[in-house]
Short mmCIF file of C-alpha atoms in Angstrom, two decimals:
data_model
loop_
_atom_site.label_atom_id
_atom_site.label_comp_id
_atom_site.label_asym_id
_atom_site.label_seq_id
_atom_site.Cartn_x
_atom_site.Cartn_y
_atom_site.Cartn_z
CA LYS A 1 122.34 -54.80 88.00
CA GLN A 2 123.23 -51.76 85.95
CA GLU A 3 125.10 -49.23 88.06
CA VAL A 4 126.49 -45.78 87.42
CA THR A 5 128.66 -44.27 90.12
CA GLN A 6 129.86 -40.70 90.46
CA ILE A 7 132.81 -39.51 92.47
CA PRO A 8 133.04 -37.28 94.40
CA ALA A 9 129.53 -36.93 95.80
CA ALA A 10 130.23 -33.30 96.66
CA LEU A 11 132.94 -30.85 95.76
CA SER A 12 133.70 -27.29 96.83
CA VAL A 13 136.32 -25.29 94.96
CA PRO A 14 137.40 -21.65 94.72
CA GLU A 15 136.48 -19.72 91.62
CA GLY A 16 138.91 -20.11 88.72
CA GLU A 17 139.98 -23.65 89.56
CA ASN A 18 139.93 -26.42 86.95
CA LEU A 19 138.11 -29.53 88.11
CA VAL A 20 137.27 -33.08 87.09
CA LEU A 21 134.12 -35.01 87.83
CA ASN A 22 134.19 -38.78 87.50
CA CYS A 23 131.60 -41.27 86.37
CA SER A 24 131.98 -45.04 86.19
CA PHE A 25 129.60 -47.71 84.93
CA THR A 26 129.51 -51.46 85.06
CA ASP A 27 127.10 -52.26 82.24
CA SER A 28 128.78 -53.18 78.97
CA ALA A 29 125.51 -52.39 77.20
CA ILE A 30 126.09 -48.68 77.81
CA TYR A 31 127.10 -47.28 74.44
CA ASN A 32 126.85 -43.57 74.99
CA LEU A 33 127.18 -41.20 77.89
CA GLN A 34 125.47 -37.92 78.63
CA TRP A 35 126.28 -35.30 81.18
CA PHE A 36 123.55 -33.15 82.66
CA ARG A 37 123.36 -30.24 85.03
CA GLN A 38 120.55 -29.78 87.54
CA ASP A 39 119.96 -26.57 89.46
CA PRO A 40 118.00 -26.77 92.74
CA GLY A 41 114.31 -27.41 92.13
CA LYS A 42 114.76 -27.53 88.38
CA GLY A 43 114.82 -30.07 85.59
CA LEU A 44 117.93 -31.37 83.85
CA THR A 45 119.93 -29.43 81.29
CA SER A 46 121.89 -31.48 78.78
CA LEU A 47 125.57 -30.50 78.69
CA LEU A 48 127.33 -33.00 76.49
CA LEU A 49 126.54 -36.25 74.70
CA ILE A 50 129.34 -38.64 73.83
CA GLN A 51 128.04 -40.99 71.20
CA SER A 52 129.19 -44.56 70.83
CA SER A 53 131.65 -43.74 68.04
CA GLN A 54 133.22 -40.84 69.94
CA ARG A 55 135.75 -40.59 72.73
CA GLU A 56 135.19 -37.01 73.79
CA GLN A 57 133.10 -33.90 73.30
CA THR A 58 133.76 -30.25 74.03
CA SER A 59 131.48 -27.30 74.61
CA GLY A 60 132.99 -24.06 75.79
CA ARG A 61 134.73 -24.64 79.11
CA LEU A 62 133.42 -28.21 79.32
CA ASN A 63 135.11 -31.32 78.02
CA ALA A 64 133.83 -34.84 78.51
CA SER A 65 135.58 -38.07 77.66
CA LEU A 66 134.38 -41.64 77.47
CA ASP A 67 136.40 -44.84 77.79
CA LYS A 68 134.01 -47.74 77.28
CA SER A 69 136.71 -50.36 77.82
CA SER A 70 137.28 -49.22 81.38
CA GLY A 71 133.70 -48.08 81.95
CA ARG A 72 134.65 -44.52 82.80
CA SER A 73 133.76 -40.99 81.82
CA THR A 74 135.11 -37.69 83.06
CA LEU A 75 133.74 -34.16 82.86
CA TYR A 76 136.39 -31.48 82.91
CA ILE A 77 135.35 -27.93 83.79
CA ALA A 78 137.93 -25.26 83.09
CA ALA A 79 138.19 -21.98 84.98
CA SER A 80 135.19 -22.66 87.19
CA GLN A 81 132.74 -19.86 87.99
CA PRO A 82 130.14 -19.45 90.75
CA GLY A 83 127.46 -19.92 88.09
CA ASP A 84 128.74 -23.47 87.58
CA SER A 85 127.42 -24.41 91.02
CA ALA A 86 124.86 -27.16 90.54
CA THR A 87 124.47 -30.93 90.66
CA TYR A 88 126.13 -32.72 87.76
CA LEU A 89 124.71 -36.03 86.64
CA CYS A 90 126.08 -38.55 84.19
CA ALA A 91 123.78 -41.01 82.49
CA GLY A 92 124.55 -44.06 80.40
CA GLY A 93 122.45 -44.97 77.40
CA GLY A 94 122.21 -48.06 75.27
CA ALA A 95 120.31 -49.02 72.19
CA THR A 96 117.17 -47.31 73.46
CA ASN A 97 116.52 -43.89 74.96
CA LYS A 98 116.50 -45.34 78.48
CA LEU A 99 119.12 -43.65 80.64
CA ILE A 100 120.77 -45.06 83.73
CA PHE A 101 121.70 -42.15 85.98
CA GLY A 102 124.53 -41.78 88.41
CA THR A 103 124.03 -40.42 91.90
CA GLY A 104 125.37 -37.00 90.99
CA THR A 105 128.12 -34.65 92.15
CA LEU A 106 127.07 -31.52 94.02
CA LEU A 107 129.46 -28.76 92.98
CA ALA A 108 129.89 -25.49 94.83
CA VAL A 109 132.19 -22.86 93.34
CA GLN A 110 133.10 -20.24 95.91
CA PRO A 111 133.57 -16.63 94.73
CA LYS B 1 111.94 -23.69 69.60
CA ALA B 2 109.87 -24.54 72.65
CA GLY B 3 111.31 -27.01 75.13
CA VAL B 4 109.67 -29.90 76.91
CA THR B 5 106.60 -28.66 78.76
CA GLN B 6 105.21 -30.39 81.82
CA THR B 7 102.00 -29.66 83.65
CA PRO B 8 101.13 -29.19 86.41
CA ARG B 9 104.37 -27.98 87.99
CA TYR B 10 103.26 -28.55 91.57
CA LEU B 11 100.50 -30.59 93.10
CA ILE B 12 99.47 -32.04 96.42
CA LYS B 13 97.42 -35.22 96.64
CA THR B 14 96.07 -37.40 99.41
CA ARG B 15 97.00 -41.05 99.91
CA GLY B 16 94.75 -43.30 97.88
CA GLN B 17 93.99 -40.71 95.21
CA GLN B 18 95.24 -40.84 91.67
CA VAL B 19 97.15 -38.28 89.65
CA THR B 20 97.73 -37.56 85.96
CA LEU B 21 100.76 -35.66 84.74
CA SER B 22 101.12 -34.25 81.26
CA CYS B 23 104.11 -33.74 78.97
CA SER B 24 104.44 -32.00 75.62
CA PRO B 25 107.69 -32.92 73.88
CA ILE B 26 109.84 -30.75 71.68
CA SER B 27 108.31 -30.39 68.24
CA GLY B 28 109.45 -33.26 66.02
CA HIS B 29 110.43 -35.51 68.91
CA ARG B 30 108.43 -38.71 68.94
CA SER B 31 110.15 -40.44 71.85
CA VAL B 32 108.98 -39.49 75.33
CA SER B 33 110.35 -40.93 78.55
CA TRP B 34 109.39 -40.47 82.18
CA TYR B 35 111.64 -40.50 85.23
CA GLN B 36 111.07 -40.31 88.97
CA GLN B 37 113.54 -38.40 91.12
CA THR B 38 113.66 -38.80 94.89
CA PRO B 39 116.38 -37.93 97.42
CA GLY B 40 116.79 -41.57 98.39
CA GLN B 41 116.67 -43.33 95.02
CA GLY B 42 117.90 -40.62 92.68
CA LEU B 43 116.67 -40.62 89.10
CA GLN B 44 114.91 -43.77 88.01
CA PHE B 45 113.47 -44.64 84.62
CA LEU B 46 109.73 -45.22 84.52
CA PHE B 47 108.90 -45.87 80.86
CA GLU B 48 109.44 -44.72 77.29
CA TYR B 49 106.87 -44.21 74.57
CA PHE B 50 107.40 -43.96 70.85
CA SER B 51 104.65 -43.63 68.26
CA GLU B 52 101.99 -44.29 70.91
CA THR B 53 103.63 -47.57 71.98
CA GLN B 54 105.44 -48.30 75.21
CA ARG B 55 108.90 -49.46 74.18
CA ASN B 56 110.62 -49.77 77.51
CA LYS B 57 109.55 -50.02 81.13
CA GLY B 58 111.38 -49.58 84.39
CA ASN B 59 110.94 -51.50 87.59
CA PHE B 60 107.86 -49.80 89.01
CA PRO B 61 104.56 -51.31 90.16
CA GLY B 62 101.53 -51.43 87.91
CA ARG B 63 100.08 -48.37 89.67
CA PHE B 64 102.34 -46.36 87.40
CA SER B 65 101.10 -46.18 83.85
CA GLY B 66 101.40 -43.94 80.85
CA ARG B 67 100.28 -43.33 77.35
CA GLN B 68 101.21 -41.32 74.31
CA PHE B 69 98.90 -39.60 71.87
CA SER B 70 99.18 -39.28 68.12
CA ASN B 71 100.64 -35.76 68.50
CA SER B 72 103.42 -37.27 70.69
CA ARG B 73 102.11 -35.65 73.86
CA SER B 74 102.27 -38.03 76.78
CA GLU B 75 100.58 -38.53 80.11
CA MET B 76 101.52 -40.62 83.08
CA ASN B 77 99.12 -41.75 85.76
CA VAL B 78 99.73 -42.96 89.28
CA SER B 79 96.82 -44.66 90.98
CA THR B 80 96.28 -45.38 94.68
CA LEU B 81 98.94 -42.90 95.71
CA GLU B 82 101.31 -43.75 98.53
CA LEU B 83 103.45 -41.42 100.61
CA GLY B 84 106.54 -42.83 98.88
CA ASP B 85 105.29 -41.58 95.53
CA SER B 86 106.18 -38.05 96.56
CA ALA B 87 108.83 -37.06 94.05
CA LEU B 88 109.82 -34.91 91.13
CA TYR B 89 108.52 -36.51 87.95
CA LEU B 90 110.53 -35.60 84.89
CA CYS B 91 109.57 -35.98 81.28
CA ALA B 92 112.17 -36.19 78.54
CA SER B 93 111.93 -36.09 74.78
CA SER B 94 114.30 -37.02 71.99
CA LEU B 95 114.52 -38.21 68.45
CA PRO B 96 114.01 -41.95 67.86
CA SER B 97 116.72 -43.97 69.57
CA GLY B 98 119.78 -45.40 67.96
CA ALA B 99 122.81 -47.13 69.33
CA SER B 100 124.91 -44.03 68.75
CA GLY B 101 122.70 -42.09 71.15
CA ASN B 102 120.56 -38.98 71.00
CA THR B 103 120.62 -35.89 73.13
CA ILE B 104 117.75 -36.19 75.55
CA TYR B 105 115.95 -33.03 76.66
CA PHE B 106 114.17 -32.75 79.97
CA GLY B 107 111.29 -30.63 81.16
CA GLU B 108 111.20 -28.72 84.44
CA GLY B 109 109.29 -31.53 86.10
CA SER B 110 106.12 -31.96 88.14
CA TRP B 111 106.53 -31.85 91.89
CA LEU B 112 104.12 -34.31 93.50
CA THR B 113 103.55 -34.31 97.24
CA VAL B 114 101.40 -37.05 98.72
CA VAL B 115 100.01 -36.35 102.20
#
C-alpha cells in the first residue's frame, strides 16, 4: 500500500522561528514531490514541486528537499510569520498526475 | 489567468439522491483530477481524465463516476448518496503528466453535506 506520512501532525511556534516539516513515503514509484498549503475551508495552494531530476526547490522563505533513496522530503520555512499558519500537505506523484497525499501538518505561528 | 473553478461551492443533499459537481480547469490544462477530502481519511484520489478519457481511478465504489468534455471541463457524479459521502470534493488541473512531474493546481472545492 502506498503511504505518505507527515511528522509532526501539529506544530506551534513563535513568530520568527525557523521550522522544518517532514514527509516520508514508502512507494518507490514516487518520482516527484509537491508541497501544498491549505487554509481552513479552502482548497490547496501549490507551494513547491520537486521534479524527479531535482533534489530541492526554493521559493522565497520556503525550501523543499527530496531524497528518493531514503523516501524523505522536508519543507523548511524560514522566519515564520503568523500568516504562515495553515495545514501543510506533501503529496507524492509518479508517472501520472495521481497524487498520494500525506496526513498533513497543522502549523500555528504565534505572534 | 483564471484558476480552477468549481461549482457549486456548497450543497446539501438527502441520502439516496444523486449529485453532480462541475470543474473548469485552467486554460490549456487538459488533465483534470478529482479528490475527496474527509477528516477521517484525508485526501484521496478519485479519478483523472485526459482528453475525455479516464486514465486513472482510485479505490472508490462505482457510485462515483466522472466525465470530461471536449473543452476539458469535467463533471463528477455521485449516485445513491450515503452519509459517508459528506466531504470536500476537490478538482485539480495540470498539463499532461510526465515522470518528471507537473505542478497541480486545485480549485476551492465543493462542500457536500448528505443528511
